[in-house]
Amino acid sequence: MKSLYDIFSAKVSKLITNEYSTSFSFSSRLLAKDIRPAIYGIYGLVRLTDEIVDSYHDYNKKILLDKLKADYQEAINMKISLNPILNSFQKIYHKYNFEPYLVEKFFESMEMDLESKEYDIQLYNQYIHGSAEVVGLMCLKVFVKGNDKLYSELKHSAMKLGSAFQKVNFLRDLEYDNSELGRTYFPGVDIESMTNDQKNEIIIDIEKDFDESLIGLKQLDKDSFFGVYIAYIYYRELLNKINK
């Protein structure tokens, strides 16, 4: 029965969320029960893709990523996949009417991680948009439950919150990304000679993203507000700790 397989697929996405991210798992449990599976499904695809480019060093990452992209497209077209994570995601994709653009841009940013590079401002903004802002928009699609007007009104704030989360992750993982993965995301920054002015500019930029995200966050309904707000508080406190 397809319905039984769909239930199993949703459980796999939830398990991945719980195993890979304590903070995301906790904040997701504060969302309304009927929207949690969608958020788990989004996280499942994001985490699977991120693991390919960040962790599977003993394998051909490009082949794995290309295979995942092809399997994803097949799942969207056929509305089923034998990969439970993709099966879970395709159901959410269709239920909440995701624009293909959102996932396409996400995969584009993940492809950027296949090669070591230093980012200029254009590449930095492009990467942030695809790796974080569009994920925020996917989640917003779920939170507004088909209300296109509200989605349009809150798009900017959702993107800014995704951007803030990603930039905090960049700061937290700065040394690891540079030494182990050969990535320096912040434009013009050499971590060996990073100045206080550069640090302050980064912190101010992230705080601005947080401030702009809060405007829209406050307009979410009770089914999603508390879970998103807890994630907001967690990451803002993490930024404060890094700043100190």
Coordinates of N, CA and C in Angstrom, one line a residue:
M1 N 0.8 -1.2 0.0 CA 0.0 0.0 0.0 C 0.9 1.3 0.0
K2 N 0.6 2.2 -0.9 CA 1.4 3.4 -1.0 C 1.2 4.2 0.3
S3 N 0.0 4.3 0.8 CA -0.1 5.1 2.1 C 0.7 4.6 3.2
L4 N 0.9 3.3 3.3 CA 1.8 2.7 4.3 C 3.3 3.1 4.1
Y5 N 3.7 3.1 2.8 CA 5.0 3.5 2.4 C 5.2 5.0 2.7
D6 N 4.2 5.8 2.5 CA 4.3 7.2 2.7 C 4.5 7.5 4.2
I7 N 3.8 6.7 5.0 CA 4.0 6.9 6.5 C 5.4 6.5 6.9
F8 N 5.9 5.4 6.4 CA 7.3 5.0 6.6 C 8.3 6.0 6.2
S9 N 8.1 6.6 5.0 CA 9.0 7.6 4.5 C 9.0 8.8 5.4
A10 N 7.9 9.2 5.9 CA 7.8 10.4 6.8 C 8.6 10.1 8.1
K11 N 8.5 8.9 8.5 CA 9.2 8.5 9.8 C 10.7 8.5 9.5
V12 N 11.2 8.1 8.3 CA 12.6 8.2 8.0 C 13.1 9.6 8.1
S13 N 12.3 10.5 7.5 CA 12.7 12.0 7.5 C 12.8 12.5 8.9
K14 N 11.8 12.1 9.7 CA 11.8 12.5 11.1 C 13.0 12.0 11.9
L15 N 13.3 10.7 11.6 CA 14.5 10.1 12.3 C 15.8 10.8 11.9
I16 N 15.9 11.2 10.7 CA 17.1 11.9 10.2 C 17.2 13.2 10.9
T17 N 16.1 13.9 11.0 CA 16.0 15.2 11.7 C 16.5 15.1 13.2
N18 N 15.9 14.1 13.9 CA 16.2 13.9 15.3 C 17.7 13.4 15.5
E19 N 18.2 12.7 14.6 CA 19.6 12.2 14.7 C 20.7 13.2 14.4
Y20 N 20.4 14.1 13.4 CA 21.4 15.0 12.9 C 21.4 16.4 13.5
S21 N 20.2 16.8 14.0 CA 20.2 18.2 14.6 C 19.3 18.2 15.8
T22 N 20.0 18.4 17.0 CA 19.3 18.5 18.2 C 18.4 19.8 18.3
S23 N 19.0 20.9 17.8 CA 18.3 22.2 17.9 C 17.1 22.2 17.0
F24 N 17.3 21.8 15.7 CA 16.2 21.8 14.7 C 15.1 20.8 15.2
S25 N 15.5 19.6 15.7 CA 14.6 18.6 16.2 C 13.7 19.2 17.3
F26 N 14.3 19.9 18.2 CA 13.6 20.4 19.4 C 12.6 21.5 18.9
S27 N 13.1 22.4 18.1 CA 12.2 23.5 17.7 C 11.0 23.0 16.8
S28 N 11.3 21.9 16.0 CA 10.3 21.3 15.2 C 9.2 20.7 16.0
R29 N 9.5 20.2 17.2 CA 8.5 19.6 18.1 C 7.6 20.6 18.7
L30 N 7.9 21.9 18.6 CA 7.1 22.9 19.1 C 6.1 23.5 18.0
L31 N 6.2 22.9 16.8 CA 5.3 23.3 15.7 C 4.0 22.4 15.9
A32 N 2.9 22.8 15.3 CA 1.7 22.1 15.3 C 1.9 20.7 14.7
K33 N 1.3 19.7 15.2 CA 1.5 18.3 14.8 C 1.3 18.1 13.3
D34 N 0.3 18.8 12.7 CA 0.0 18.6 11.3 C 1.0 19.1 10.4
I35 N 1.9 20.0 10.8 CA 2.9 20.6 9.9 C 4.3 20.0 10.2
R36 N 4.5 19.3 11.3 CA 5.8 18.8 11.6 C 6.3 17.9 10.5
P37 N 5.5 16.9 10.0 CA 6.0 16.0 8.9 C 6.6 16.7 7.7
A38 N 6.0 17.9 7.3 CA 6.5 18.6 6.2 C 7.8 19.2 6.4
I39 N 8.0 19.7 7.6 CA 9.3 20.3 8.0 C 10.4 19.2 8.1
Y40 N 10.0 18.1 8.6 CA 11.0 16.9 8.7 C 11.3 16.5 7.3
G41 N 10.3 16.5 6.4 CA 10.6 16.1 5.0 C 11.6 17.1 4.3
I42 N 11.4 18.4 4.5 CA 12.3 19.4 4.0 C 13.7 19.2 4.5
Y43 N 13.8 19.0 5.8 CA 15.1 18.8 6.5 C 15.8 17.5 6.0
G44 N 15.0 16.5 5.7 CA 15.6 15.2 5.3 C 16.3 15.4 3.9
L45 N 15.7 16.1 3.0 CA 16.4 16.3 1.7 C 17.6 17.2 1.9
V46 N 17.5 18.3 2.6 CA 18.6 19.2 2.9 C 19.7 18.5 3.5
R47 N 19.5 17.7 4.5 CA 20.5 17.0 5.2 C 21.2 16.0 4.4
L48 N 20.4 15.2 3.6 CA 21.0 14.2 2.8 C 22.0 14.8 1.7
T49 N 21.5 15.9 1.1 CA 22.4 16.6 0.1 C 23.6 17.2 0.8
D50 N 23.4 17.8 1.9 CA 24.6 18.4 2.6 C 25.6 17.4 3.1
E51 N 25.2 16.2 3.5 CA 26.1 15.2 3.8 C 27.0 14.8 2.7
I52 N 26.4 14.7 1.5 CA 27.1 14.3 0.3 C 28.3 15.2 0.1
V53 N 28.1 16.5 0.1 CA 29.1 17.5 -0.2 C 30.1 17.8 1.0
D54 N 29.6 17.5 2.2 CA 30.4 17.8 3.4 C 31.1 16.6 4.0
S55 N 30.6 15.4 3.8 CA 31.1 14.3 4.6 C 31.6 13.1 3.9
Y56 N 31.1 12.9 2.7 CA 31.4 11.6 2.0 C 32.7 11.8 1.2
H57 N 33.8 12.0 1.9 CA 35.1 12.3 1.3 C 35.7 11.1 0.6
D58 N 35.3 9.9 0.9 CA 35.9 8.7 0.3 C 35.1 8.2 -0.9
Y59 N 34.2 9.0 -1.3 CA 33.3 8.7 -2.5 C 33.4 9.8 -3.5
N60 N 32.9 9.5 -4.7 CA 32.8 10.5 -5.7 C 31.6 11.4 -5.5
K61 N 31.8 12.5 -4.9 CA 30.7 13.4 -4.5 C 29.8 13.9 -5.7
K62 N 30.5 14.2 -6.8 CA 29.8 14.7 -7.9 C 28.8 13.6 -8.5
I63 N 29.3 12.4 -8.6 CA 28.4 11.3 -9.0 C 27.2 11.1 -8.1
L64 N 27.5 11.1 -6.8 CA 26.4 11.0 -5.8 C 25.4 12.1 -5.9
L65 N 25.9 13.3 -6.0 CA 25.0 14.5 -6.1 C 24.2 14.5 -7.4
D66 N 24.9 14.1 -8.5 CA 24.1 14.0 -9.8 C 23.1 13.0 -9.7
K67 N 23.4 11.8 -9.1 CA 22.4 10.8 -8.9 C 21.2 11.2 -8.1
L68 N 21.5 11.9 -7.0 CA 20.4 12.4 -6.1 C 19.5 13.4 -6.9
K69 N 20.1 14.3 -7.7 CA 19.4 15.2 -8.4 C 18.5 14.5 -9.4
A70 N 19.0 13.5 -10.1 CA 18.2 12.8 -11.1 C 17.1 12.0 -10.4
D71 N 17.4 11.4 -9.3 CA 16.3 10.7 -8.5 C 15.3 11.6 -8.0
Y72 N 15.7 12.8 -7.6 CA 14.8 13.8 -7.1 C 13.8 14.2 -8.2
Q73 N 14.3 14.5 -9.4 CA 13.5 14.9 -10.5 C 12.5 13.8 -10.9
E74 N 13.0 12.6 -10.8 CA 12.1 11.4 -11.1 C 11.0 11.3 -10.1
A75 N 11.4 11.6 -8.8 CA 10.4 11.5 -7.7 C 9.3 12.6 -7.9
I76 N 9.7 13.8 -8.3 CA 8.7 14.8 -8.6 C 7.8 14.5 -9.7
N77 N 8.4 13.9 -10.8 CA 7.6 13.6 -12.0 C 6.6 12.4 -11.7
M78 N 7.1 11.4 -11.0 CA 6.3 10.2 -10.8 C 5.5 10.2 -9.6
K79 N 5.8 11.2 -8.7 CA 5.1 11.3 -7.4 C 5.3 10.1 -6.5
I80 N 6.5 9.5 -6.6 CA 6.9 8.4 -5.8 C 8.4 8.2 -6.0
S81 N 9.1 7.7 -4.9 CA 10.5 7.3 -5.0 C 10.7 6.1 -4.1
L82 N 11.6 5.3 -4.5 CA 12.0 4.2 -3.7 C 13.0 4.6 -2.6
N83 N 13.5 5.9 -2.7 CA 14.3 6.5 -1.7 C 13.3 7.2 -0.7
P84 N 13.2 6.7 0.5 CA 12.2 7.2 1.4 C 12.3 8.7 1.6
I85 N 13.5 9.3 1.7 CA 13.7 10.7 1.9 C 13.1 11.5 0.7
L86 N 13.3 11.0 -0.5 CA 12.8 11.7 -1.7 C 11.3 11.5 -1.8
N87 N 10.8 10.3 -1.4 CA 9.4 10.1 -1.4 C 8.6 11.0 -0.4
S88 N 9.2 11.2 0.7 CA 8.7 12.1 1.7 C 8.6 13.5 1.2
F89 N 9.8 13.9 0.6 CA 9.9 15.3 0.1 C 8.9 15.6 -1.1
Q90 N 8.8 14.6 -2.0 CA 7.9 14.9 -3.2 C 6.5 15.1 -2.8
K91 N 6.1 14.4 -1.7 CA 4.7 14.5 -1.3 C 4.5 15.9 -0.7
I92 N 5.4 16.4 0.0 CA 5.4 17.8 0.5 C 5.4 18.8 -0.6
Y93 N 6.3 18.6 -1.5 CA 6.5 19.5 -2.7 C 5.2 19.7 -3.4
H94 N 4.4 18.6 -3.6 CA 3.2 18.7 -4.3 C 2.0 19.3 -3.5
K95 N 2.0 18.9 -2.2 CA 1.0 19.3 -1.3 C 1.0 20.8 -1.1
Y96 N 2.2 21.4 -1.0 CA 2.3 22.8 -0.7 C 2.7 23.6 -1.9
N97 N 2.7 23.0 -3.1 CA 2.9 23.7 -4.3 C 4.2 24.5 -4.4
F98 N 5.3 23.8 -4.1 CA 6.7 24.4 -4.2 C 7.0 24.8 -5.6
E99 N 7.6 26.0 -5.8 CA 8.1 26.3 -7.1 C 9.4 25.5 -7.4
P100 N 9.5 25.0 -8.6 CA 10.8 24.2 -8.9 C 12.0 25.0 -8.6
Y101 N 11.9 26.3 -8.8 CA 13.1 27.2 -8.6 C 13.7 27.0 -7.2
L102 N 12.9 26.8 -6.2 CA 13.4 26.7 -4.8 C 14.4 25.5 -4.7
V103 N 14.1 24.4 -5.3 CA 14.9 23.2 -5.1 C 16.1 23.3 -6.1
E104 N 15.8 23.9 -7.3 CA 16.9 24.1 -8.3 C 18.0 24.9 -7.7
K105 N 17.7 26.0 -7.0 CA 18.7 26.9 -6.5 C 19.4 26.3 -5.3
F106 N 18.7 25.4 -4.5 CA 19.3 24.7 -3.5 C 20.4 23.8 -4.0
F107 N 20.1 23.0 -5.0 CA 21.1 22.1 -5.6 C 22.2 22.9 -6.2
E108 N 22.0 24.0 -6.8 CA 23.1 24.8 -7.4 C 24.1 25.2 -6.3
S109 N 23.6 25.6 -5.1 CA 24.5 26.0 -4.1 C 25.3 24.8 -3.5
M110 N 24.6 23.6 -3.5 CA 25.3 22.4 -3.0 C 26.4 22.0 -4.0
E111 N 26.2 22.2 -5.3 CA 27.2 22.0 -6.3 C 28.4 22.9 -6.1
M112 N 28.2 24.1 -5.6 CA 29.3 25.0 -5.4 C 30.3 24.5 -4.4
D113 N 29.8 23.6 -3.5 CA 30.6 23.0 -2.4 C 31.5 21.9 -2.9
L114 N 31.3 21.5 -4.1 CA 32.1 20.3 -4.6 C 33.5 20.7 -4.9
E115 N 33.8 22.0 -5.0 CA 35.1 22.4 -5.3 C 35.5 23.5 -4.2
S116 N 36.8 23.4 -3.8 CA 37.3 24.4 -2.8 C 37.4 25.8 -3.5
K117 N 36.9 26.8 -2.8 CA 36.9 28.1 -3.4 C 36.8 29.2 -2.4
E118 N 37.3 30.4 -2.7 CA 37.1 31.5 -1.9 C 36.0 32.4 -2.5
Y119 N 35.1 32.9 -1.8 CA 33.9 33.6 -2.3 C 34.1 35.1 -2.4
D120 N 33.7 35.6 -3.5 CA 33.6 37.1 -3.6 C 32.1 37.4 -3.2
I121 N 31.7 38.6 -3.2 CA 30.4 39.0 -2.7 C 29.3 38.4 -3.5
Q122 N 29.5 38.4 -4.8 CA 28.5 37.8 -5.7 C 28.3 36.3 -5.4
L123 N 29.3 35.6 -5.4 CA 29.2 34.1 -5.1 C 28.7 33.9 -3.7
Y124 N 29.1 34.7 -2.8 CA 28.6 34.6 -1.4 C 27.1 34.7 -1.3
N125 N 26.6 35.8 -1.9 CA 25.1 36.0 -1.9 C 24.4 34.9 -2.7
Q126 N 25.0 34.5 -3.8 CA 24.4 33.4 -4.5 C 24.3 32.1 -3.7
Y127 N 25.4 31.8 -3.0 CA 25.4 30.6 -2.1 C 24.4 30.7 -1.0
I128 N 24.4 31.9 -0.3 CA 23.4 32.1 0.8 C 22.0 31.9 0.3
H129 N 21.7 32.4 -0.9 CA 20.3 32.3 -1.4 C 19.9 30.9 -1.6
G130 N 20.8 30.1 -2.3 CA 20.5 28.7 -2.6 C 20.5 27.8 -1.4
S131 N 21.5 28.0 -0.5 CA 21.7 27.1 0.6 C 20.7 27.3 1.8
A132 N 20.2 28.6 1.9 CA 19.5 28.9 3.1 C 18.2 29.7 2.8
E133 N 18.3 30.7 2.0 CA 17.1 31.5 1.8 C 15.9 30.7 1.2
V134 N 16.2 29.9 0.2 CA 15.2 29.1 -0.4 C 14.6 28.0 0.5
V135 N 15.5 27.6 1.4 CA 15.0 26.6 2.4 C 14.0 27.3 3.3
G136 N 14.3 28.5 3.7 CA 13.4 29.3 4.5 C 12.0 29.5 3.8
L137 N 12.1 29.7 2.5 CA 10.9 29.8 1.7 C 10.1 28.5 1.6
M138 N 10.8 27.4 1.5 CA 10.1 26.1 1.5 C 9.3 26.0 2.9
C139 N 10.0 26.3 3.9 CA 9.3 26.2 5.3 C 8.1 27.2 5.3
L140 N 8.3 28.4 4.8 CA 7.2 29.3 4.8 C 6.0 28.8 4.1
K141 N 6.3 28.2 2.9 CA 5.1 27.6 2.2 C 4.3 26.7 3.1
V142 N 5.0 25.9 4.0 CA 4.3 25.1 4.9 C 3.5 25.9 6.0
F143 N 4.2 26.9 6.5 CA 3.6 27.6 7.6 C 2.4 28.4 7.2
V144 N 2.3 28.9 6.0 CA 1.2 29.8 5.6 C 0.0 28.9 5.0
K145 N 0.2 27.6 4.8 CA -0.8 26.7 4.5 C -1.6 27.1 3.2
G146 N -0.9 27.6 2.2 CA -1.6 27.9 1.0 C -2.1 29.3 0.8
N147 N -1.8 30.1 1.8 CA -2.2 31.6 1.8 C -1.1 32.3 1.0
D148 N -1.4 32.5 -0.3 CA -0.4 33.1 -1.2 C -0.1 34.6 -0.8
K149 N -1.1 35.3 -0.4 CA -0.9 36.7 0.0 C 0.0 36.8 1.2
L150 N -0.2 35.9 2.2 CA 0.7 36.0 3.4 C 2.1 35.5 3.0
Y151 N 2.2 34.5 2.1 CA 3.5 34.1 1.7 C 4.3 35.2 1.0
S152 N 3.6 36.0 0.2 CA 4.3 37.1 -0.5 C 4.7 38.2 0.5
E153 N 3.9 38.4 1.5 CA 4.2 39.4 2.6 C 5.4 39.0 3.4
L154 N 5.5 37.7 3.7 CA 6.5 37.2 4.6 C 7.8 36.7 4.0
K155 N 7.8 36.7 2.6 CA 9.0 36.1 1.9 C 10.3 36.7 2.3
H156 N 10.3 38.1 2.4 CA 11.6 38.7 2.7 C 12.1 38.3 4.1
S157 N 11.2 38.3 5.1 CA 11.6 37.9 6.4 C 12.1 36.4 6.5
A158 N 11.4 35.6 5.8 CA 11.8 34.1 5.8 C 13.2 34.0 5.2
M159 N 13.4 34.7 4.1 CA 14.8 34.6 3.5 C 15.8 35.2 4.5
K160 N 15.5 36.2 5.1 CA 16.5 36.8 6.1 C 16.8 35.9 7.2
L161 N 15.8 35.2 7.7 CA 16.0 34.3 8.8 C 16.9 33.1 8.4
G162 N 16.6 32.6 7.2 CA 17.5 31.5 6.6 C 18.9 32.0 6.5
S163 N 19.0 33.2 6.0 CA 20.3 33.8 5.8 C 21.1 33.9 7.1
A164 N 20.4 34.4 8.1 CA 21.0 34.6 9.4 C 21.5 33.3 10.0
F165 N 20.6 32.2 9.9 CA 21.0 30.9 10.4 C 22.3 30.4 9.7
Q166 N 22.3 30.6 8.4 CA 23.4 30.1 7.6 C 24.7 30.8 8.0
K167 N 24.6 32.1 8.1 CA 25.8 32.9 8.4 C 26.4 32.6 9.8
V168 N 25.5 32.3 10.8 CA 25.9 31.9 12.1 C 26.6 30.6 12.0
N169 N 26.1 29.7 11.2 CA 26.8 28.4 11.0 C 28.2 28.6 10.4
F170 N 28.3 29.5 9.4 CA 29.6 29.8 8.8 C 30.6 30.3 9.9
L171 N 30.1 31.1 10.8 CA 31.0 31.6 11.9 C 31.4 30.5 12.8
R172 N 30.4 29.7 13.2 CA 30.6 28.5 14.1 C 31.6 27.6 13.5
D173 N 31.5 27.3 12.2 CA 32.4 26.3 11.6 C 33.5 26.9 10.8
L174 N 33.9 28.1 11.1 CA 34.9 28.9 10.3 C 36.2 28.1 10.1
E175 N 36.7 27.7 11.2 CA 38.0 27.0 11.2 C 37.9 25.6 10.5
Y176 N 36.9 24.9 10.8 CA 36.7 23.6 10.2 C 36.5 23.7 8.6
D177 N 35.7 24.6 8.2 CA 35.4 24.8 6.8 C 36.7 25.1 6.1
N178 N 37.5 26.0 6.7 CA 38.7 26.4 6.0 C 39.8 25.3 6.0
S179 N 40.0 24.7 7.1 CA 41.1 23.7 7.2 C 40.7 22.3 6.6
E180 N 39.5 21.9 6.8 CA 39.1 20.5 6.4 C 38.5 20.5 5.0
L181 N 37.7 21.5 4.7 CA 36.9 21.5 3.5 C 37.5 22.5 2.4
G182 N 38.4 23.3 2.8 CA 39.0 24.3 1.9 C 38.1 25.4 1.5
R183 N 37.1 25.8 2.3 CA 36.1 26.8 2.0 C 36.3 28.0 2.9
T184 N 36.2 29.2 2.3 CA 36.1 30.4 3.1 C 35.0 31.2 2.5
Y185 N 33.8 31.1 3.2 CA 32.6 31.7 2.7 C 32.6 33.3 2.7
F186 N 33.1 33.8 3.8 CA 33.0 35.3 4.0 C 34.0 36.0 3.0
P187 N 33.5 36.9 2.2 CA 34.3 37.5 1.1 C 35.4 38.3 1.7
G188 N 36.6 38.1 1.2 CA 37.8 39.0 1.6 C 38.3 38.7 2.9
V189 N 37.9 37.5 3.5 CA 38.4 37.2 4.9 C 39.4 36.1 4.8
D190 N 40.6 36.3 5.4 CA 41.6 35.3 5.7 C 41.6 35.0 7.2
I191 N 41.2 33.8 7.6 CA 41.0 33.6 9.0 C 42.3 33.7 9.8
E192 N 43.4 33.5 9.1 CA 44.7 33.6 9.8 C 45.0 35.1 10.2
S193 N 44.4 36.0 9.5 CA 44.7 37.4 9.7 C 43.4 38.3 9.8
M194 N 42.4 37.6 10.3 CA 41.1 38.3 10.4 C 41.1 39.4 11.4
T195 N 40.7 40.6 11.1 CA 40.7 41.7 12.0 C 39.4 41.9 12.8
N196 N 39.5 42.7 13.8 CA 38.3 42.9 14.6 C 37.3 43.7 13.8
D197 N 37.7 44.6 12.9 CA 36.7 45.3 12.1 C 36.0 44.3 11.2
Q198 N 36.7 43.3 10.6 CA 36.0 42.3 9.8 C 35.0 41.5 10.6
K199 N 35.4 41.1 11.8 CA 34.5 40.4 12.7 C 33.3 41.2 13.0
N200 N 33.5 42.5 13.3 CA 32.3 43.3 13.7 C 31.4 43.5 12.5
E201 N 32.0 43.6 11.3 CA 31.1 43.8 10.1 C 30.2 42.6 9.9
I202 N 30.8 41.4 10.1 CA 30.0 40.2 9.9 C 28.9 40.1 11.0
I203 N 29.3 40.4 12.2 CA 28.3 40.3 13.3 C 27.1 41.3 13.0
I204 N 27.5 42.5 12.6 CA 26.4 43.5 12.3 C 25.5 43.1 11.2
D205 N 26.1 42.5 10.2 CA 25.4 42.0 9.0 C 24.4 41.0 9.5
I206 N 24.8 40.0 10.3 CA 23.9 38.9 10.7 C 22.8 39.5 11.6
E207 N 23.2 40.4 12.5 CA 22.2 41.0 13.4 C 21.1 41.8 12.6
K208 N 21.5 42.4 11.5 CA 20.5 43.0 10.6 C 19.6 42.0 10.0
D209 N 20.1 40.9 9.6 CA 19.3 39.8 9.1 C 18.3 39.3 10.1
F210 N 18.7 39.2 11.3 CA 17.9 38.7 12.4 C 16.8 39.8 12.7
D211 N 17.1 41.0 12.7 CA 16.1 42.1 13.0 C 15.1 42.1 11.9
E212 N 15.5 42.0 10.6 CA 14.5 42.0 9.5 C 13.6 40.7 9.5
S213 N 14.2 39.6 10.0 CA 13.4 38.4 10.0 C 12.3 38.4 11.1
L214 N 12.6 39.1 12.2 CA 11.7 39.1 13.3 C 10.4 39.8 12.9
I215 N 10.4 40.7 12.0 CA 9.2 41.5 11.6 C 8.2 40.5 11.0
G216 N 8.6 39.6 10.1 CA 7.7 38.6 9.6 C 7.4 37.5 10.5
L217 N 8.4 37.1 11.3 CA 8.2 36.0 12.2 C 7.0 36.2 13.1
K218 N 6.8 37.5 13.6 CA 5.8 37.8 14.5 C 4.4 37.7 13.8
Q219 N 4.3 37.6 12.5 CA 3.1 37.5 11.8 C 2.6 36.0 11.6
L220 N 3.5 35.0 12.0 CA 3.1 33.6 11.8 C 2.0 33.3 12.8
D221 N 1.2 32.3 12.5 CA 0.1 31.9 13.4 C 0.7 31.0 14.5
K222 N -0.2 30.7 15.5 CA 0.2 29.9 16.6 C 0.8 28.5 16.3
D223 N 0.4 28.0 15.1 CA 0.8 26.7 14.8 C 2.3 26.6 14.5
S224 N 2.9 27.7 14.0 CA 4.3 27.7 13.6 C 5.1 28.7 14.4
F225 N 4.5 29.8 15.0 CA 5.3 30.9 15.6 C 6.2 30.4 16.6
F226 N 5.8 29.6 17.6 CA 6.6 29.3 18.8 C 7.8 28.5 18.3
G227 N 7.6 27.5 17.5 CA 8.8 26.6 17.0 C 9.8 27.5 16.3
V228 N 9.4 28.4 15.4 CA 10.3 29.2 14.7 C 11.0 30.2 15.6
Y229 N 10.2 30.7 16.5 CA 10.8 31.7 17.5 C 11.9 31.1 18.4
I230 N 11.7 29.9 18.8 CA 12.7 29.2 19.6 C 13.9 29.0 18.8
A231 N 13.8 28.6 17.5 CA 15.0 28.5 16.7 C 15.7 29.8 16.5
Y232 N 14.9 30.9 16.4 CA 15.4 32.3 16.3 C 16.2 32.6 17.5
I233 N 15.7 32.4 18.7 CA 16.3 32.7 19.9 C 17.6 31.8 20.1
Y234 N 17.6 30.6 19.7 CA 18.7 29.7 19.9 C 19.9 30.2 19.0
Y235 N 19.6 30.6 17.8 CA 20.7 31.0 16.9 C 21.2 32.4 17.3
R236 N 20.3 33.3 17.8 CA 20.7 34.6 18.2 C 21.6 34.5 19.4
E237 N 21.3 33.6 20.3 CA 22.1 33.4 21.5 C 23.5 32.8 21.1
L238 N 23.5 31.9 20.1 CA 24.7 31.3 19.6 C 25.6 32.4 19.0
L239 N 25.0 33.3 18.2 CA 25.7 34.5 17.7 C 26.4 35.3 18.8
N240 N 25.6 35.5 19.9 CA 26.1 36.3 21.0 C 27.4 35.6 21.6
K241 N 27.3 34.3 21.8 CA 28.4 33.5 22.3 C 29.6 33.6 21.5
I242 N 29.4 33.4 20.1 CA 30.5 33.5 19.2 C 31.1 34.9 19.3
N243 N 30.3 35.9 19.4 CA 30.8 37.3 19.4 C 31.6 37.5 20.6
K244 N 31.3 36.9 21.7 CA 32.1 37.1 23.0 C 33.4 36.4 22.9

